[in-house]
Structure formats: C-alpha cells, structure tokens
C-alpha cells in the first residue's frame, strides 16, 4: 500500500500505511527506516528525527540511524531558525542594532570608554541571564583586554563553575 501510495503521489497515505504497521510492531526497524526515508522525502525533518531516534533507542549501535537523525535534526534547525530564508546573518538577528553592535565588537580592538561601555552592556545582559556561560566568558575576555587580569580571572572561574569545570 505504501509503495502504491508513494507512486501515485500521495506520500501522506504511505506514511499512514507505515504507521499502521508500526502499531502492530513498534520495534520493526525495517518499517521505521522506510518511514524515516519517507519523512525525509516529504521534508518532515522533525518527524524524521523522531523516527531515527526510535531506531537508535532500539539499536544504539546503529550508526546509520544516528547519522540520519543528526542530519535531519540539522535540517529541522535550519528551517525553524530561518537559515534557509536569510540572505545574511543580520536577517537572523531580530534586533538590527544588536547585529551592528556585535559586528563592530568583532572588528575592532576596544579601548577606553568603548571598552568600559562594552563591559557595562555585557554585565547588564549577564545580570538578566546569570547562568549564561558565554556572557561570563565575554566579561572575562573584555576585562583581560582592559588589562584588569584579577577581574578577568574571576569571570573565567565563574564560567568554569557554570560548566562544572568542563569549559
């Protein structure tokens, strides 16, 4: 039924047929693979990820299911994150002023007032998100650039504590 439905241009019916088979035997890896492939062909990346995750739960050593699940996850992220429609990275950042600010931060070595302003802005963001490791690291780097090494070390230690010593 699945093959006939797909050949007729009705992949949704093919998905339904495979899901019906899985109701009888939810651990049928062969049917799950066919379902994952059909989800891939129809661009249903989220469902594809779920299907390959089911296969990986049944057989954790199935490298192909793991790879296909990761690929599908990446496609799903690109679609939901707007990566496929964006013409530049600036389109992906909601606040255009923030995009410009980030771009300028990356281009120039800050000094004096600019550096203090960046530290203040980053610290303000840190207060709103105290568990954000990237902000703690950024504060460490900014203070290092300011040559306030004692403060920089404190921020790096804080970032390390947030990651449990792994980062």
Short mmCIF file of N, CA and C in Angstrom, two decimals:
data_model
loop_
_atom_site.label_atom_id
_atom_site.label_comp_id
_atom_site.label_asym_id
_atom_site.label_seq_id
_atom_site.Cartn_x
_atom_site.Cartn_y
_atom_site.Cartn_z
N UNK A 1 0.83 -1.19 0.00
CA UNK A 1 0.00 0.00 0.00
C UNK A 1 0.88 1.25 0.00
N UNK A 2 1.96 1.21 0.82
CA UNK A 2 2.86 2.36 0.90
C UNK A 2 3.47 2.66 -0.46
N UNK A 3 3.98 1.63 -1.14
CA UNK A 3 4.62 1.82 -2.43
C UNK A 3 3.65 2.36 -3.46
N UNK A 4 2.43 1.86 -3.45
CA UNK A 4 1.42 2.33 -4.41
C UNK A 4 1.05 3.78 -4.13
N UNK A 5 0.93 4.12 -2.86
CA UNK A 5 0.56 5.50 -2.49
C UNK A 5 1.66 6.47 -2.89
N UNK A 6 2.90 6.11 -2.65
CA UNK A 6 4.02 6.98 -3.00
C UNK A 6 4.12 7.11 -4.52
N UNK A 7 3.95 6.00 -5.23
CA UNK A 7 4.00 6.02 -6.69
C UNK A 7 2.88 6.90 -7.26
N UNK A 8 1.74 6.93 -6.58
CA UNK A 8 0.61 7.74 -7.05
C UNK A 8 0.74 9.20 -6.64
N UNK A 9 1.78 9.51 -5.87
CA UNK A 9 1.98 10.90 -5.47
C UNK A 9 1.28 11.27 -4.17
N UNK A 10 0.94 10.28 -3.37
CA UNK A 10 0.29 10.52 -2.08
C UNK A 10 1.17 9.99 -0.94
N UNK A 11 2.27 10.68 -0.66
CA UNK A 11 3.17 10.18 0.37
C UNK A 11 2.53 10.15 1.77
N UNK A 12 1.52 11.00 1.98
CA UNK A 12 0.85 11.00 3.29
C UNK A 12 0.15 9.65 3.55
N UNK A 13 -0.38 9.07 2.50
CA UNK A 13 -1.02 7.75 2.63
C UNK A 13 0.05 6.70 2.92
N UNK A 14 1.22 6.85 2.30
CA UNK A 14 2.34 5.95 2.58
C UNK A 14 2.76 6.03 4.04
N UNK A 15 2.82 7.25 4.58
CA UNK A 15 3.16 7.44 5.99
C UNK A 15 2.11 6.75 6.86
N UNK A 16 0.83 6.94 6.51
CA UNK A 16 -0.25 6.32 7.27
C UNK A 16 -0.12 4.79 7.25
N UNK A 17 0.21 4.22 6.09
CA UNK A 17 0.34 2.77 5.97
C UNK A 17 1.47 2.26 6.87
N UNK A 18 2.60 2.97 6.87
CA UNK A 18 3.73 2.54 7.70
C UNK A 18 3.42 2.70 9.19
N UNK A 19 2.73 3.78 9.54
CA UNK A 19 2.37 3.97 10.94
C UNK A 19 1.41 2.88 11.41
N UNK A 20 0.54 2.43 10.52
CA UNK A 20 -0.39 1.34 10.85
C UNK A 20 0.39 0.05 11.13
N UNK A 21 1.40 -0.22 10.31
CA UNK A 21 2.25 -1.40 10.54
C UNK A 21 2.98 -1.30 11.89
N UNK A 22 3.40 -0.09 12.22
CA UNK A 22 4.13 0.10 13.48
C UNK A 22 3.24 -0.06 14.71
N UNK A 23 1.93 0.11 14.54
CA UNK A 23 1.01 -0.12 15.66
C UNK A 23 1.05 -1.58 16.09
N UNK A 24 1.23 -2.48 15.11
CA UNK A 24 1.32 -3.91 15.40
C UNK A 24 2.67 -4.27 16.00
N UNK A 25 3.74 -3.66 15.46
CA UNK A 25 5.09 -3.96 15.94
C UNK A 25 5.91 -2.68 15.96
N UNK A 26 5.86 -1.93 17.07
CA UNK A 26 6.54 -0.63 17.14
C UNK A 26 8.06 -0.72 17.08
N UNK A 27 8.63 -1.92 17.19
CA UNK A 27 10.09 -2.07 17.19
C UNK A 27 10.60 -2.63 15.85
N UNK A 28 9.79 -2.57 14.81
CA UNK A 28 10.19 -3.06 13.49
C UNK A 28 11.10 -2.03 12.84
N UNK A 29 12.40 -2.28 12.92
CA UNK A 29 13.40 -1.32 12.45
C UNK A 29 13.28 -1.11 10.94
N UNK A 30 12.96 -2.17 10.20
CA UNK A 30 12.83 -2.05 8.74
C UNK A 30 11.72 -1.06 8.38
N UNK A 31 10.60 -1.18 9.03
CA UNK A 31 9.48 -0.27 8.77
C UNK A 31 9.83 1.15 9.24
N UNK A 32 10.51 1.25 10.38
CA UNK A 32 10.93 2.57 10.87
C UNK A 32 11.88 3.24 9.88
N UNK A 33 12.78 2.46 9.28
CA UNK A 33 13.70 3.02 8.28
C UNK A 33 12.92 3.57 7.07
N UNK A 34 11.95 2.77 6.60
CA UNK A 34 11.13 3.22 5.47
C UNK A 34 10.38 4.50 5.83
N UNK A 35 9.86 4.55 7.04
CA UNK A 35 9.12 5.73 7.49
C UNK A 35 10.06 6.94 7.57
N UNK A 36 11.25 6.74 8.11
CA UNK A 36 12.23 7.84 8.18
C UNK A 36 12.57 8.36 6.80
N UNK A 37 12.77 7.45 5.86
CA UNK A 37 13.09 7.84 4.48
C UNK A 37 11.92 8.61 3.85
N UNK A 38 10.71 8.16 4.11
CA UNK A 38 9.54 8.84 3.57
C UNK A 38 9.40 10.25 4.17
N UNK A 39 9.64 10.36 5.47
CA UNK A 39 9.63 11.69 6.10
C UNK A 39 10.71 12.58 5.46
N UNK A 40 11.86 12.00 5.17
CA UNK A 40 12.94 12.75 4.52
C UNK A 40 12.49 13.26 3.15
N UNK A 41 11.87 12.38 2.36
CA UNK A 41 11.42 12.74 1.02
C UNK A 41 10.35 13.83 1.05
N UNK A 42 9.54 13.84 2.10
CA UNK A 42 8.46 14.83 2.18
C UNK A 42 8.86 16.08 2.97
N UNK A 43 10.12 16.13 3.42
CA UNK A 43 10.61 17.32 4.10
C UNK A 43 10.10 17.49 5.53
N UNK A 44 9.69 16.40 6.16
CA UNK A 44 9.19 16.45 7.54
C UNK A 44 10.34 16.09 8.48
N UNK A 45 11.27 17.04 8.63
CA UNK A 45 12.50 16.78 9.37
C UNK A 45 12.26 16.43 10.84
N UNK A 46 11.32 17.10 11.48
CA UNK A 46 11.06 16.81 12.90
C UNK A 46 10.58 15.37 13.09
N UNK A 47 9.67 14.93 12.23
CA UNK A 47 9.18 13.55 12.32
C UNK A 47 10.29 12.56 11.96
N UNK A 48 11.14 12.96 11.02
CA UNK A 48 12.27 12.11 10.63
C UNK A 48 13.22 11.92 11.82
N UNK A 49 13.51 13.02 12.53
CA UNK A 49 14.38 12.95 13.71
C UNK A 49 13.78 11.99 14.73
N UNK A 50 12.50 12.13 15.00
CA UNK A 50 11.83 11.27 15.98
C UNK A 50 11.91 9.81 15.56
N UNK A 51 11.74 9.54 14.28
CA UNK A 51 11.79 8.16 13.78
C UNK A 51 13.18 7.56 13.95
N UNK A 52 14.22 8.32 13.57
CA UNK A 52 15.58 7.79 13.72
C UNK A 52 15.97 7.68 15.19
N UNK A 53 15.43 8.53 16.03
CA UNK A 53 15.68 8.40 17.48
C UNK A 53 15.06 7.10 18.01
N UNK A 54 13.90 6.73 17.47
CA UNK A 54 13.27 5.46 17.87
C UNK A 54 14.16 4.29 17.48
N UNK A 55 14.73 4.37 16.27
CA UNK A 55 15.63 3.29 15.82
C UNK A 55 16.84 3.23 16.74
N UNK A 56 17.41 4.39 17.07
CA UNK A 56 18.59 4.43 17.94
C UNK A 56 18.27 3.90 19.34
N UNK A 57 17.05 4.10 19.80
CA UNK A 57 16.66 3.57 21.12
C UNK A 57 16.58 2.05 21.08
N UNK A 58 16.16 1.51 19.94
CA UNK A 58 16.07 0.05 19.78
C UNK A 58 17.47 -0.55 19.60
N UNK A 59 18.28 0.11 18.75
CA UNK A 59 19.63 -0.38 18.47
C UNK A 59 20.62 0.78 18.58
N UNK A 60 21.17 1.02 19.78
CA UNK A 60 22.07 2.16 19.99
C UNK A 60 23.34 2.11 19.13
N UNK A 61 23.68 0.96 18.57
CA UNK A 61 24.89 0.84 17.76
C UNK A 61 24.62 1.06 16.27
N UNK A 62 23.39 1.43 15.92
CA UNK A 62 23.04 1.64 14.52
C UNK A 62 23.57 3.01 14.08
N UNK A 63 24.76 3.00 13.49
CA UNK A 63 25.43 4.25 13.10
C UNK A 63 24.66 5.01 12.02
N UNK A 64 24.05 4.28 11.11
CA UNK A 64 23.30 4.94 10.03
C UNK A 64 22.11 5.71 10.58
N UNK A 65 21.38 5.11 11.52
CA UNK A 65 20.24 5.80 12.12
C UNK A 65 20.70 7.03 12.90
N UNK A 66 21.81 6.90 13.57
CA UNK A 66 22.36 8.03 14.32
C UNK A 66 22.73 9.17 13.38
N UNK A 67 23.43 8.83 12.28
CA UNK A 67 23.84 9.85 11.30
C UNK A 67 22.63 10.51 10.65
N UNK A 68 21.67 9.70 10.22
CA UNK A 68 20.48 10.26 9.57
C UNK A 68 19.67 11.12 10.53
N UNK A 69 19.61 10.71 11.79
CA UNK A 69 18.90 11.51 12.79
C UNK A 69 19.57 12.86 13.00
N UNK A 70 20.90 12.87 13.03
CA UNK A 70 21.63 14.14 13.18
C UNK A 70 21.43 15.03 11.97
N UNK A 71 21.48 14.45 10.78
CA UNK A 71 21.26 15.23 9.56
C UNK A 71 19.87 15.84 9.54
N UNK A 72 18.88 15.04 9.93
CA UNK A 72 17.50 15.54 9.96
C UNK A 72 17.34 16.64 11.00
N UNK A 73 18.01 16.47 12.13
CA UNK A 73 17.96 17.49 13.17
C UNK A 73 18.55 18.80 12.68
N UNK A 74 19.64 18.71 11.95
CA UNK A 74 20.26 19.92 11.40
C UNK A 74 19.33 20.59 10.40
N UNK A 75 18.68 19.80 9.54
CA UNK A 75 17.73 20.38 8.58
C UNK A 75 16.56 21.05 9.29
N UNK A 76 16.06 20.40 10.35
CA UNK A 76 14.95 20.97 11.11
C UNK A 76 15.37 22.29 11.76
N UNK A 77 16.57 22.34 12.30
CA UNK A 77 17.07 23.58 12.92
C UNK A 77 17.20 24.69 11.91
N UNK A 78 17.70 24.35 10.73
CA UNK A 78 17.87 25.37 9.70
C UNK A 78 16.53 25.93 9.26
N UNK A 79 15.52 25.07 9.17
CA UNK A 79 14.20 25.52 8.74
C UNK A 79 13.54 26.38 9.80
N UNK A 80 13.53 25.90 11.05
CA UNK A 80 12.86 26.66 12.11
C UNK A 80 13.63 27.91 12.50
N UNK A 81 14.95 27.91 12.32
CA UNK A 81 15.75 29.07 12.68
C UNK A 81 15.77 30.14 11.61
N UNK A 82 15.16 29.87 10.45
CA UNK A 82 15.12 30.85 9.38
C UNK A 82 16.37 30.88 8.53
N UNK A 83 17.27 29.91 8.71
CA UNK A 83 18.53 29.91 7.97
C UNK A 83 18.31 29.78 6.47
N UNK A 84 17.25 29.08 6.08
CA UNK A 84 17.04 28.86 4.65
C UNK A 84 16.53 30.11 3.94
N UNK A 85 15.86 31.03 4.66
CA UNK A 85 15.33 32.23 4.03
C UNK A 85 16.25 33.43 4.19
N UNK A 86 17.18 33.36 5.10
CA UNK A 86 18.02 34.52 5.41
C UNK A 86 19.02 34.78 4.28
N UNK A 87 19.18 36.06 3.98
CA UNK A 87 20.17 36.43 2.98
C UNK A 87 21.52 36.72 3.63
N UNK A 88 21.50 37.09 4.91
CA UNK A 88 22.74 37.31 5.64
C UNK A 88 22.49 37.00 7.10
N UNK A 89 23.57 36.91 7.88
CA UNK A 89 23.41 36.60 9.30
C UNK A 89 22.60 37.69 10.00
N UNK A 90 22.65 38.92 9.48
CA UNK A 90 21.91 40.02 10.11
C UNK A 90 20.41 39.75 10.10
N UNK A 91 19.91 39.07 9.06
CA UNK A 91 18.49 38.75 8.99
C UNK A 91 18.07 37.81 10.11
N UNK A 92 19.01 37.04 10.63
CA UNK A 92 18.71 36.06 11.67
C UNK A 92 18.65 36.69 13.05
N UNK A 93 19.19 37.89 13.18
CA UNK A 93 19.18 38.57 14.47
C UNK A 93 18.02 39.55 14.46
N UNK A 94 17.12 39.39 15.40
CA UNK A 94 15.90 40.20 15.45
C UNK A 94 16.21 41.69 15.57
N UNK A 95 17.13 42.05 16.42
CA UNK A 95 17.46 43.44 16.69
C UNK A 95 18.63 43.86 15.80
N UNK A 96 18.33 44.63 14.76
CA UNK A 96 19.37 45.02 13.79
C UNK A 96 20.48 45.83 14.46
N UNK A 97 20.11 46.66 15.43
CA UNK A 97 21.13 47.45 16.13
C UNK A 97 22.09 46.52 16.88
N UNK A 98 21.54 45.47 17.45
CA UNK A 98 22.39 44.50 18.15
C UNK A 98 23.33 43.81 17.17
N UNK A 99 22.82 43.53 15.95
CA UNK A 99 23.66 42.90 14.93
C UNK A 99 24.83 43.80 14.57
N UNK A 100 24.54 45.08 14.40
CA UNK A 100 25.60 46.03 14.04
C UNK A 100 26.60 46.15 15.19
N UNK A 101 26.09 46.21 16.42
CA UNK A 101 26.96 46.30 17.59
C UNK A 101 27.87 45.09 17.68
N UNK A 102 27.31 43.90 17.48
CA UNK A 102 28.11 42.68 17.52
C UNK A 102 29.18 42.68 16.43
N UNK A 103 28.80 43.16 15.26
CA UNK A 103 29.73 43.21 14.15
C UNK A 103 30.90 44.15 14.47
N UNK A 104 30.57 45.30 15.05
CA UNK A 104 31.62 46.27 15.39
C UNK A 104 32.51 45.72 16.50
N UNK A 105 31.93 45.03 17.46
CA UNK A 105 32.72 44.45 18.54
C UNK A 105 33.75 43.47 17.99
N UNK A 106 33.36 42.73 17.00
CA UNK A 106 34.25 41.74 16.43
C UNK A 106 35.36 42.35 15.58
N UNK A 107 35.13 43.52 15.03
CA UNK A 107 36.07 44.14 14.11
C UNK A 107 37.19 44.91 14.77
N UNK A 108 36.91 45.55 15.89
CA UNK A 108 37.91 46.46 16.42
C UNK A 108 38.35 46.07 17.81
N UNK A 109 39.53 46.44 18.11
CA UNK A 109 40.04 46.27 19.46
C UNK A 109 39.58 47.48 20.24
N UNK A 110 38.86 47.22 21.31
CA UNK A 110 38.28 48.32 22.07
C UNK A 110 39.30 48.93 23.01
N UNK A 111 39.05 50.14 23.35
CA UNK A 111 39.90 50.81 24.32
C UNK A 111 39.11 51.87 25.06
N UNK A 112 39.57 52.25 26.21
CA UNK A 112 38.99 53.34 26.98
C UNK A 112 37.50 53.22 27.20
N UNK A 113 36.78 54.29 26.79
CA UNK A 113 35.34 54.36 27.02
C UNK A 113 34.58 53.25 26.32
N UNK A 114 34.98 52.93 25.08
CA UNK A 114 34.29 51.88 24.33
C UNK A 114 34.37 50.55 25.06
N UNK A 115 35.54 50.27 25.60
CA UNK A 115 35.72 49.02 26.33
C UNK A 115 34.87 49.01 27.60
N UNK A 116 34.88 50.12 28.32
CA UNK A 116 34.05 50.22 29.52
C UNK A 116 32.57 50.08 29.18
N UNK A 117 32.16 50.67 28.05
CA UNK A 117 30.76 50.58 27.63
C UNK A 117 30.40 49.12 27.31
N UNK A 118 31.30 48.43 26.60
CA UNK A 118 31.04 47.02 26.28
C UNK A 118 30.95 46.18 27.55
N UNK A 119 31.83 46.44 28.50
CA UNK A 119 31.79 45.71 29.77
C UNK A 119 30.45 45.97 30.46
N UNK A 120 30.03 47.24 30.49
CA UNK A 120 28.76 47.59 31.15
C UNK A 120 27.58 46.92 30.46
N UNK A 121 27.56 46.96 29.12
CA UNK A 121 26.46 46.34 28.37
C UNK A 121 26.43 44.83 28.60
N UNK A 122 27.59 44.21 28.56
CA UNK A 122 27.67 42.77 28.74
C UNK A 122 27.29 42.38 30.16
N UNK A 123 27.71 43.19 31.13
CA UNK A 123 27.38 42.91 32.53
C UNK A 123 25.87 43.03 32.74
N UNK A 124 25.26 44.02 32.08
CA UNK A 124 23.81 44.20 32.17
C UNK A 124 23.09 42.95 31.62
N UNK A 125 23.57 42.45 30.50
CA UNK A 125 22.98 41.23 29.92
C UNK A 125 23.23 40.04 30.85
N UNK A 126 24.41 40.02 31.49
CA UNK A 126 24.74 38.94 32.42
C UNK A 126 23.78 38.95 33.61
N UNK A 127 23.43 40.13 34.11
CA UNK A 127 22.52 40.21 35.26
C UNK A 127 21.15 39.63 34.90
N UNK A 128 20.74 39.79 33.65
CA UNK A 128 19.46 39.23 33.21
C UNK A 128 19.56 37.72 32.99
N UNK A 129 20.78 37.23 32.67
CA UNK A 129 20.99 35.81 32.39
C UNK A 129 22.24 35.33 33.14
N UNK A 130 22.17 35.24 34.47
CA UNK A 130 23.37 34.90 35.24
C UNK A 130 23.94 33.51 34.96
N UNK A 131 23.18 32.62 34.36
CA UNK A 131 23.66 31.27 34.08
C UNK A 131 24.26 31.16 32.68
N UNK A 132 24.32 32.26 31.93
CA UNK A 132 24.83 32.24 30.56
C UNK A 132 26.36 32.22 30.58
N UNK A 133 26.93 31.09 30.22
CA UNK A 133 28.38 30.90 30.24
C UNK A 133 29.08 31.82 29.25
N UNK A 134 28.46 32.01 28.08
CA UNK A 134 29.08 32.85 27.05
C UNK A 134 29.27 34.28 27.54
N UNK A 135 28.29 34.80 28.29
CA UNK A 135 28.42 36.16 28.82
C UNK A 135 29.53 36.23 29.86
N UNK A 136 29.65 35.21 30.69
CA UNK A 136 30.72 35.20 31.69
C UNK A 136 32.09 35.16 31.00
N UNK A 137 32.20 34.35 29.96
CA UNK A 137 33.46 34.28 29.20
C UNK A 137 33.76 35.62 28.52
N UNK A 138 32.72 36.24 27.98
CA UNK A 138 32.89 37.52 27.30
C UNK A 138 33.37 38.58 28.30
N UNK A 139 32.80 38.56 29.51
CA UNK A 139 33.24 39.51 30.54
C UNK A 139 34.69 39.24 30.92
N UNK A 140 35.08 38.00 30.96
CA UNK A 140 36.49 37.66 31.23
C UNK A 140 37.39 38.22 30.14
N UNK A 141 37.00 38.03 28.88
CA UNK A 141 37.81 38.50 27.76
C UNK A 141 37.89 40.02 27.73
N UNK A 142 36.77 40.69 27.99
CA UNK A 142 36.77 42.16 27.98
C UNK A 142 37.66 42.71 29.09
N UNK A 143 37.58 42.11 30.27
CA UNK A 143 38.42 42.57 31.37
C UNK A 143 39.89 42.26 31.11
N UNK A 144 40.14 41.15 30.43
CA UNK A 144 41.51 40.82 30.06
C UNK A 144 42.05 41.87 29.08
N UNK A 145 41.20 42.25 28.12
CA UNK A 145 41.58 43.27 27.16
C UNK A 145 41.84 44.62 27.86
N UNK A 146 41.08 44.86 28.91
CA UNK A 146 41.25 46.10 29.69
C UNK A 146 42.48 46.02 30.59
N UNK A 147 43.08 44.84 30.62
CA UNK A 147 44.25 44.55 31.44
C UNK A 147 43.93 44.54 32.94
N UNK A 148 42.66 44.23 33.25
CA UNK A 148 42.24 44.02 34.63
C UNK A 148 42.23 42.50 34.82
N UNK A 149 43.43 41.95 34.99
CA UNK A 149 43.58 40.50 34.99
C UNK A 149 42.90 39.82 36.17
N UNK A 150 42.88 40.47 37.32
CA UNK A 150 42.25 39.88 38.50
C UNK A 150 40.76 39.67 38.26
N UNK A 151 40.10 40.68 37.69
CA UNK A 151 38.67 40.58 37.39
C UNK A 151 38.45 39.55 36.27
N UNK A 152 39.33 39.55 35.27
CA UNK A 152 39.20 38.60 34.17
C UNK A 152 39.26 37.17 34.69
N UNK A 153 40.21 36.90 35.56
CA UNK A 153 40.34 35.55 36.13
C UNK A 153 39.08 35.17 36.90
N UNK A 154 38.50 36.14 37.63
CA UNK A 154 37.26 35.87 38.38
C UNK A 154 36.14 35.45 37.44
N UNK A 155 36.02 36.15 36.31
CA UNK A 155 34.96 35.81 35.36
C UNK A 155 35.21 34.45 34.72
N UNK A 156 36.46 34.16 34.39
CA UNK A 156 36.77 32.86 33.81
C UNK A 156 36.48 31.73 34.81
N UNK A 157 36.78 31.96 36.09
CA UNK A 157 36.49 30.96 37.12
C UNK A 157 34.98 30.76 37.25
N UNK A 158 34.24 31.88 37.18
CA UNK A 158 32.77 31.80 37.26
C UNK A 158 32.23 30.99 36.08
N UNK A 159 32.75 31.25 34.88
CA UNK A 159 32.33 30.50 33.69
C UNK A 159 32.63 29.02 33.87
N UNK A 160 33.79 28.72 34.43
CA UNK A 160 34.17 27.34 34.67
C UNK A 160 33.23 26.66 35.67
N UNK A 161 32.84 27.39 36.70
CA UNK A 161 31.89 26.85 37.68
C UNK A 161 30.55 26.55 37.03
N UNK A 162 30.11 27.44 36.12
CA UNK A 162 28.83 27.25 35.44
C UNK A 162 28.85 25.97 34.59
N UNK A 163 30.00 25.65 34.04
CA UNK A 163 30.08 24.46 33.18
C UNK A 163 30.50 23.23 33.97
N UNK A 164 30.64 23.37 35.25
CA UNK A 164 31.07 22.24 36.08
C UNK A 164 32.52 21.88 35.84
N UNK A 165 33.30 22.86 35.40
CA UNK A 165 34.73 22.63 35.18
C UNK A 165 35.05 22.05 33.81
N UNK A 166 34.03 21.90 32.95
CA UNK A 166 34.28 21.29 31.64
C UNK A 166 34.53 22.32 30.56
N UNK A 167 34.41 23.60 30.86
CA UNK A 167 34.58 24.56 29.78
C UNK A 167 35.34 25.71 30.25
#
